[in-house]
PDB file of C-alpha atoms in Angstrom:
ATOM      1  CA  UNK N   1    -101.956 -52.004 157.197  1.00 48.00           C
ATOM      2  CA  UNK N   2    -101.770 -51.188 153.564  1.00 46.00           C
ATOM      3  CA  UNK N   3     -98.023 -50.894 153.253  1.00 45.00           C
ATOM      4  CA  UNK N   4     -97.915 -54.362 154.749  1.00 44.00           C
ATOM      5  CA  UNK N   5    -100.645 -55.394 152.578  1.00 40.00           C
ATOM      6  CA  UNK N   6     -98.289 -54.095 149.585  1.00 40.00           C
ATOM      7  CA  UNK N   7     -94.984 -55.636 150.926  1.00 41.00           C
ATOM      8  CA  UNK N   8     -97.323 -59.250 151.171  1.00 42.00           C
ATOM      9  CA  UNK N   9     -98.318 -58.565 147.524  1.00 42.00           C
ATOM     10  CA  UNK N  10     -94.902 -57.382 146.184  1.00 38.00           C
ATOM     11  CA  UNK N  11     -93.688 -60.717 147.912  1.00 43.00           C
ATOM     12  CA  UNK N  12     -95.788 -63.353 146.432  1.00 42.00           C
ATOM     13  CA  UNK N  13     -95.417 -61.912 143.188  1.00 41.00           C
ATOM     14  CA  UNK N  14     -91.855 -62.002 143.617  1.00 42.00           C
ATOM     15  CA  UNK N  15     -92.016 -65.500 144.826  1.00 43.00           C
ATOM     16  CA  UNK N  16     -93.957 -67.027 141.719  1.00 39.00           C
ATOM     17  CA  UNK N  17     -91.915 -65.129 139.181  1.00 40.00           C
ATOM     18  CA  UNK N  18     -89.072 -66.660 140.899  1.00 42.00           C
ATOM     19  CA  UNK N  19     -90.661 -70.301 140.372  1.00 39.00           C
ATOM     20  CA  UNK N  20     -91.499 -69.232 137.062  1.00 39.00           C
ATOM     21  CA  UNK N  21     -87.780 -68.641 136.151  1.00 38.00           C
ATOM     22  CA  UNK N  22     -87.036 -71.835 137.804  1.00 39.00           C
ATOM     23  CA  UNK N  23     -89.670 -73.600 135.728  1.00 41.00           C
ATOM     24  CA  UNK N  24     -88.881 -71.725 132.767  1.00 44.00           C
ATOM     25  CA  UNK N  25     -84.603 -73.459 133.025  1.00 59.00           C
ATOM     26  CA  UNK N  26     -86.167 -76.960 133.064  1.00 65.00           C
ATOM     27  CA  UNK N  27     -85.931 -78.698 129.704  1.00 63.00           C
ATOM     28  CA  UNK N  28     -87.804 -82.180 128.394  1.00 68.00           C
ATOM     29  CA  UNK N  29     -86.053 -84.320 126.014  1.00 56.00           C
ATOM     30  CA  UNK N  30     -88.158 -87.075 124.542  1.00 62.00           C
ATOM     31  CA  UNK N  31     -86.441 -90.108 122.783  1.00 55.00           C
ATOM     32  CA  UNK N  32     -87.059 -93.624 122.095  1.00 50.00           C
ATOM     33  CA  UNK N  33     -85.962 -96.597 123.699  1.00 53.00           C
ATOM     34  CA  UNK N  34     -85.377 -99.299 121.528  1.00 53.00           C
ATOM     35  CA  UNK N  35     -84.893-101.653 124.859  1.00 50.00           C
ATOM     36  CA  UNK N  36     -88.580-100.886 125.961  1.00 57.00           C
ATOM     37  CA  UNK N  37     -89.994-100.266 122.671  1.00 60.00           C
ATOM     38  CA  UNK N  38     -91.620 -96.763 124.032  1.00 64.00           C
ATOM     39  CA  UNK N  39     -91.063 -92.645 124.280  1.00 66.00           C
ATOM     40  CA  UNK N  40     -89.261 -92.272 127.425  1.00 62.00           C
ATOM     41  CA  UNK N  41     -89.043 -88.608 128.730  1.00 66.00           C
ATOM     42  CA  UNK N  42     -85.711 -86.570 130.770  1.00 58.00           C
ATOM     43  CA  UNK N  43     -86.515 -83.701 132.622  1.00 61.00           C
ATOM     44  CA  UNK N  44     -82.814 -81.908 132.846  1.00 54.00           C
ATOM     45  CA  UNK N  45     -83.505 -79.083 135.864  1.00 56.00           C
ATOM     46  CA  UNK N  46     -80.383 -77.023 136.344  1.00 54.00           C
ATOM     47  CA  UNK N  47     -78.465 -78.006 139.472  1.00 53.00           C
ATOM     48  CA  UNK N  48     -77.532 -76.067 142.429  1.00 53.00           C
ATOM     49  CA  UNK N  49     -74.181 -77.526 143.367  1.00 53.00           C
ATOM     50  CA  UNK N  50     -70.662 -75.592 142.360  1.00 52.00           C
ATOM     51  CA  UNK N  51     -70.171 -76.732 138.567  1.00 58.00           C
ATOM     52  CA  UNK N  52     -66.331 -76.102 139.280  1.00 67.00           C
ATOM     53  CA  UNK N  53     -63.669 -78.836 139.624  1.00 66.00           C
ATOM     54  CA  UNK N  54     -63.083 -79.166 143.615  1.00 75.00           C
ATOM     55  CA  UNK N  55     -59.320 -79.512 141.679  1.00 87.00           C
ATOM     56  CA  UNK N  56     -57.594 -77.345 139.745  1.00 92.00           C
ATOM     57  CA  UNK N  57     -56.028 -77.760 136.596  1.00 94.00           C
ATOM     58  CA  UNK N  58     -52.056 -77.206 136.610  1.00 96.00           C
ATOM     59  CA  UNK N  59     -48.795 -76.514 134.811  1.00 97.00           C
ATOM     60  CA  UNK N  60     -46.420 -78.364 136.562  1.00 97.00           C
ATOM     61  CA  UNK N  61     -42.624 -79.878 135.811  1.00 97.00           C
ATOM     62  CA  UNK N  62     -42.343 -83.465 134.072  1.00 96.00           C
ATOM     63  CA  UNK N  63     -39.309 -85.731 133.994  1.00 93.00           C
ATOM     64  CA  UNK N  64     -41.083 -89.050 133.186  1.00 92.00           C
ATOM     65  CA  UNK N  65     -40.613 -91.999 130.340  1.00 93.00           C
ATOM     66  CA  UNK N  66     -43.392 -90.786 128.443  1.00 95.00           C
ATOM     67  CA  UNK N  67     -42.906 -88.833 124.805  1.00 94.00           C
ATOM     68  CA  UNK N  68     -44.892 -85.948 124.080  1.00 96.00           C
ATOM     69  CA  UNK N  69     -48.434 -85.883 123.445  1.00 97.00           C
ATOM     70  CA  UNK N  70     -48.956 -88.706 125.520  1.00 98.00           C
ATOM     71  CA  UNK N  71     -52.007 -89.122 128.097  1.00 98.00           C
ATOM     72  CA  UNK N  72     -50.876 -90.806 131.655  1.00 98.00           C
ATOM     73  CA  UNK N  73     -53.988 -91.524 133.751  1.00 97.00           C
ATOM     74  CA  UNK N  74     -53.067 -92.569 137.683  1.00 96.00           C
ATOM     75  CA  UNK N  75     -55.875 -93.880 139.032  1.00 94.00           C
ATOM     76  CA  UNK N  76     -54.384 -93.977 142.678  1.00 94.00           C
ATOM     77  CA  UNK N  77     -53.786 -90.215 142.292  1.00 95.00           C
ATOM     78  CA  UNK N  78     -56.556 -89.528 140.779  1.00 96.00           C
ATOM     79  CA  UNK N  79     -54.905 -87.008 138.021  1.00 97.00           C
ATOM     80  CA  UNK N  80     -54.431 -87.024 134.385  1.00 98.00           C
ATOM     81  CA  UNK N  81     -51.223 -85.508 132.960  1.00 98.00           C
ATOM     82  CA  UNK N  82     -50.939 -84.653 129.099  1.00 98.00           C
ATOM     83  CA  UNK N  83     -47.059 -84.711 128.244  1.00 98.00           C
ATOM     84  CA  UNK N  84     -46.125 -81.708 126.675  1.00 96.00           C
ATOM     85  CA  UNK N  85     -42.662 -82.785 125.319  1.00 87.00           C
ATOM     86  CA  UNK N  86     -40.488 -79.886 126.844  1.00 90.00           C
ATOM     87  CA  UNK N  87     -40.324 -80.885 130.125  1.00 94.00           C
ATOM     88  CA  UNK N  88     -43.813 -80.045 131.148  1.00 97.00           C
ATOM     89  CA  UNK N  89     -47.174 -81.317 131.642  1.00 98.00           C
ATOM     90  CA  UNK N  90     -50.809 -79.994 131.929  1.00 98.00           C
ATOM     91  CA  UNK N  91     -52.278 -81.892 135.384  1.00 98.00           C
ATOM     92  CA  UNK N  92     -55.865 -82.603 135.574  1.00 97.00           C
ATOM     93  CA  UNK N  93     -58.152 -83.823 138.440  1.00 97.00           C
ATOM     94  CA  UNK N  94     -60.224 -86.791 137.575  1.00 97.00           C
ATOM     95  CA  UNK N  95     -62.546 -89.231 138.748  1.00 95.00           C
ATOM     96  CA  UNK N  96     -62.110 -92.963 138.646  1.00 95.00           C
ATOM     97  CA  UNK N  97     -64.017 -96.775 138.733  1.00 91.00           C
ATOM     98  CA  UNK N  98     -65.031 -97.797 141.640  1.00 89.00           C
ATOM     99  CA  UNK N  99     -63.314-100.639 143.512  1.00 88.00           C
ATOM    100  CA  UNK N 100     -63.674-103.544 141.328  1.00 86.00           C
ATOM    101  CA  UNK N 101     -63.606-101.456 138.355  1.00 88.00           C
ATOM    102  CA  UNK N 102     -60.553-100.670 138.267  1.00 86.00           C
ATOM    103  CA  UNK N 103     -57.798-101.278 135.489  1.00 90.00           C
ATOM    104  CA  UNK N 104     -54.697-100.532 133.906  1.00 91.00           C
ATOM    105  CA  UNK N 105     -52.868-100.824 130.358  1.00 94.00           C
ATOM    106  CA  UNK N 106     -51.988 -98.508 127.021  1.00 96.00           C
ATOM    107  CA  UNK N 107     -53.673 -98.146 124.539  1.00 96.00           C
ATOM    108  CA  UNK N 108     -54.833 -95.217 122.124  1.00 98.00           C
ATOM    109  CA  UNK N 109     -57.614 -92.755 121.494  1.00 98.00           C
ATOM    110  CA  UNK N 110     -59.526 -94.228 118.607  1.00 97.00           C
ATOM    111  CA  UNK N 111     -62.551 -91.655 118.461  1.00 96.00           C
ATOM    112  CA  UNK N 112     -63.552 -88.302 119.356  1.00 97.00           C
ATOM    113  CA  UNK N 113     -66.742 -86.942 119.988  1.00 95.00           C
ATOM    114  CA  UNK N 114     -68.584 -83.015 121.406  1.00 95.00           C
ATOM    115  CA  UNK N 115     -71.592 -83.641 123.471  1.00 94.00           C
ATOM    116  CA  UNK N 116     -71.854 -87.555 122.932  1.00 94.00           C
ATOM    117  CA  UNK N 117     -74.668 -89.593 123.451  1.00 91.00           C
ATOM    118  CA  UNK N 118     -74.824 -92.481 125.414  1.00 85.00           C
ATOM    119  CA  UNK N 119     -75.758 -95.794 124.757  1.00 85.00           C
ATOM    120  CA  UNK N 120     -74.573 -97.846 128.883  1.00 81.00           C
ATOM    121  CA  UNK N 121     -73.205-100.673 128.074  1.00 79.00           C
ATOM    122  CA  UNK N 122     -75.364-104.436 128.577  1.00 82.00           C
ATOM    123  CA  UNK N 123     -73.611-105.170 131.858  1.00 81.00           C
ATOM    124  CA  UNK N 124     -74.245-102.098 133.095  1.00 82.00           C
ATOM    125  CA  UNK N 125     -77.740-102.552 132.016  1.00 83.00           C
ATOM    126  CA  UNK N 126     -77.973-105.733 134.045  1.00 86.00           C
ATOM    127  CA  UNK N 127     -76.919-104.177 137.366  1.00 85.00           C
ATOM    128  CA  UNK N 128     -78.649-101.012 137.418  1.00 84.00           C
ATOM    129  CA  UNK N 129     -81.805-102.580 134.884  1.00 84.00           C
ATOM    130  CA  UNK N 130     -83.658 -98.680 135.203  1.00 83.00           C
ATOM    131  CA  UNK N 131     -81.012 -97.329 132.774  1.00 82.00           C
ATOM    132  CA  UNK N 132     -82.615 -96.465 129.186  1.00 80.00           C
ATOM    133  CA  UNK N 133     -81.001 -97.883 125.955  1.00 82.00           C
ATOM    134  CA  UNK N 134     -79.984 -94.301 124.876  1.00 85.00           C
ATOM    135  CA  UNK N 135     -79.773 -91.029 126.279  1.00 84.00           C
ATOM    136  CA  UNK N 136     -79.453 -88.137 123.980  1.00 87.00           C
ATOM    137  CA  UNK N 137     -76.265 -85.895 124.145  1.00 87.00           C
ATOM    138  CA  UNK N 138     -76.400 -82.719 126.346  1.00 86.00           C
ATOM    139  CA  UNK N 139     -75.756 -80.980 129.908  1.00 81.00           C
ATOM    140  CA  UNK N 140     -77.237 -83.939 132.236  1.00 79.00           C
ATOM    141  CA  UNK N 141     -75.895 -87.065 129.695  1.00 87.00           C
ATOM    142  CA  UNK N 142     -73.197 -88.866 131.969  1.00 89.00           C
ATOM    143  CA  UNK N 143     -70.651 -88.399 129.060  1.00 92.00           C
ATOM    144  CA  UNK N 144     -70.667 -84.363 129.593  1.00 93.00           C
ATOM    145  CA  UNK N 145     -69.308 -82.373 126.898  1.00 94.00           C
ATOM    146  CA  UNK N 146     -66.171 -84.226 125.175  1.00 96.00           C
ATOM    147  CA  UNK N 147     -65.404 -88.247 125.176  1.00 96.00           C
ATOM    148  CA  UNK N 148     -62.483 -89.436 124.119  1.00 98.00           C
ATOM    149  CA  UNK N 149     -62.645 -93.246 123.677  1.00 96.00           C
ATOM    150  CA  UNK N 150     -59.507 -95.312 124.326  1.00 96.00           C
ATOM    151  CA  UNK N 151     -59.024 -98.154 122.025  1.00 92.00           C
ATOM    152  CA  UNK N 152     -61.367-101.191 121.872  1.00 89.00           C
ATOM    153  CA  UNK N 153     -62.429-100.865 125.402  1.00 90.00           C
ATOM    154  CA  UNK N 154     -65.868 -99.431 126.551  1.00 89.00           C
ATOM    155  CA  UNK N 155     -63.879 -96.832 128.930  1.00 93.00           C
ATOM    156  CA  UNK N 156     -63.605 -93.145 127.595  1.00 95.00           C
ATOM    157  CA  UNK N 157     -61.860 -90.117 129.076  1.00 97.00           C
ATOM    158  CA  UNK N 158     -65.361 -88.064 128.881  1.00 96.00           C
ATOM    159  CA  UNK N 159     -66.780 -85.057 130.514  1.00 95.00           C
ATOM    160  CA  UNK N 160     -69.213 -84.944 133.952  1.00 91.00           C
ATOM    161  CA  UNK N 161     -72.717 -83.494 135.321  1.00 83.00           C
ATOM    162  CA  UNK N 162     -71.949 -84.074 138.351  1.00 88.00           C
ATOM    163  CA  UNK N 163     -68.212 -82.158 138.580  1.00 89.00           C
ATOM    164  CA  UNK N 164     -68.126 -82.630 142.693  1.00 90.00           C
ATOM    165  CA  UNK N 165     -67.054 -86.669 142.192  1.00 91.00           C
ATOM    166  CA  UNK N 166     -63.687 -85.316 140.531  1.00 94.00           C
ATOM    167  CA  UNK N 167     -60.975 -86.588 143.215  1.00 94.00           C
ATOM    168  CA  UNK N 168     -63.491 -89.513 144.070  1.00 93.00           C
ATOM    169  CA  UNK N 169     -63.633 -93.519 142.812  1.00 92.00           C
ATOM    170  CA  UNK N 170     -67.118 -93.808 141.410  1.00 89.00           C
ATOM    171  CA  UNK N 171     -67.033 -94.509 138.120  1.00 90.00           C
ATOM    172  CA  UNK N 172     -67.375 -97.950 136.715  1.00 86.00           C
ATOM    173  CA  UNK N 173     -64.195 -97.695 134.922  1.00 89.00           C
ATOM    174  CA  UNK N 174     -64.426 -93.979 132.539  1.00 93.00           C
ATOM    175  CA  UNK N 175     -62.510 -91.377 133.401  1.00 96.00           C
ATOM    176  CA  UNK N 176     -64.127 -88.966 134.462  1.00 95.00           C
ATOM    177  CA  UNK N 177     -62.824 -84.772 134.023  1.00 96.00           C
ATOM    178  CA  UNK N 178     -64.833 -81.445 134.581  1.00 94.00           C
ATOM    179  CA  UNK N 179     -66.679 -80.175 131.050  1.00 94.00           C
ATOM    180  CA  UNK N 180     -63.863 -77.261 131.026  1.00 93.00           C
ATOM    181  CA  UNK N 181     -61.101 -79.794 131.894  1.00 96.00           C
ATOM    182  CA  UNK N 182     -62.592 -82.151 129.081  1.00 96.00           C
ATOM    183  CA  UNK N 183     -63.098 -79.348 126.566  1.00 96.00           C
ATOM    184  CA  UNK N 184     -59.552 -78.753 127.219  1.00 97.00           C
ATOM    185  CA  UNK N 185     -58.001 -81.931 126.993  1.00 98.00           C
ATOM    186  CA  UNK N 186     -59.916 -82.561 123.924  1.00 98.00           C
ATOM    187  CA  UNK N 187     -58.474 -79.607 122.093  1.00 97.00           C
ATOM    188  CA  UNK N 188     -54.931 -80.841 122.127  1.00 97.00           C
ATOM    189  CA  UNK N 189     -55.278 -84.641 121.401  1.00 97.00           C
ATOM    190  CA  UNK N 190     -56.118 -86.005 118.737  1.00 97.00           C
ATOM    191  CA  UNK N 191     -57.231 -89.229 117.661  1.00 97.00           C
ATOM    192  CA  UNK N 192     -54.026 -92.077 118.318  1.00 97.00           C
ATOM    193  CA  UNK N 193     -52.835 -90.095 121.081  1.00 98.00           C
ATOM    194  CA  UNK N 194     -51.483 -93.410 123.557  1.00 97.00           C
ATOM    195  CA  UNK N 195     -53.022 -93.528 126.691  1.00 97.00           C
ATOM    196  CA  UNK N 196     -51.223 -94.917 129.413  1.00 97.00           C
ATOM    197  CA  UNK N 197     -53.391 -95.751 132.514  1.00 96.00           C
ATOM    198  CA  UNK N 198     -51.480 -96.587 135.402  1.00 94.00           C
ATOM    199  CA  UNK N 199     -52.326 -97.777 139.198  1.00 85.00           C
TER     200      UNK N 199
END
């Protein structure tokens, strides 16, 4: 009785520790929200689901029109290549806008920015109204941990919290890469690298 008395202890003890831990990995971030004129409050708890790209990044042979140190997005492939120059290009999973936000066109990367914050733009206000004027930079802010933002549109090549819609067409219009893919994309561009996005 008292060794199963013990074990019943040991377990409960474990049990709260173990909620402690998970309590202890949440993190608030206050800001204000010029939109509602209040505080408003994110509670980032870390997330269970694989953080990996469900596609890997890969070397692989180019023969294409496109110079160097270009970016070619395919949004029917759903893959990024950066042109290397030497007959080779780094491929990249990504994910894509949604059907009816879809489009195509070159342009250039006009600014670069680590662990952005984001401000959605007013129509995407308007159809999802809940969204808050700003959200502070970090692990759970849609923009993930590079954005890249191509020319005078309001699309960027940015990083992802939610790394499991890479292959998928949910975006409204942003590109969307892994934080590792990102990270590494971001290193070897630089701001006026063309992108060429393609259907």
């Amino acid at each position: 009785m008292r060794k199963m008395l013990l074990l019943a202890a040991v377990a409960t003890m474990a049990a709260s520790l173990h909620t402690g831990v998970a309590r202890a990995e949440e993190e608030t971030v206050r800001f204000w929200d010029p939109a509602s004129s209040s505080f408003q409050t994110i509670v980032r708890r870390p997330s269970t689901r694989s953080m990996e790209s469900p596609i890997k990044k890969e070397m692989i042979d180019y023969a294409g029109p496109f110079g160097g140190g270009t970016i070619i997005v395919n949004t029917t492939e759903r893959r990024l290549y950066y042109v290397f120059g030497d007959g080779k290009a780094m491929k990249y999973g990504i994910g894509v806008g949604r059907p009816g936000f879809t489009w195509q066109g070159i342009h250039h990367i006009t600014r670069k920015a680590e662990w952005p914050g984001w401000t959605p733009p007013s129509a995407m206000r308007k159809r999802q109204p809940k969204l808050p004027y700003f959200m502070p930079g970090g692990p759970d802010n849609p923009l993930g941990a590079r954005a890249m933002y191509i020319g005078s549109t309001i699309y960027r090549i940015h990083g992802t919290a939610e790394p499991w819609t890479i292959g998928q067409a949910v975006s409204s219009g942003c590109i969307r890469m892994t934080n590792d893919d990102v990270a590494d994309l971001y290193e070897r561009v630089g701001v006026g690298t063309k992108v060429v996005v393609v259907r």
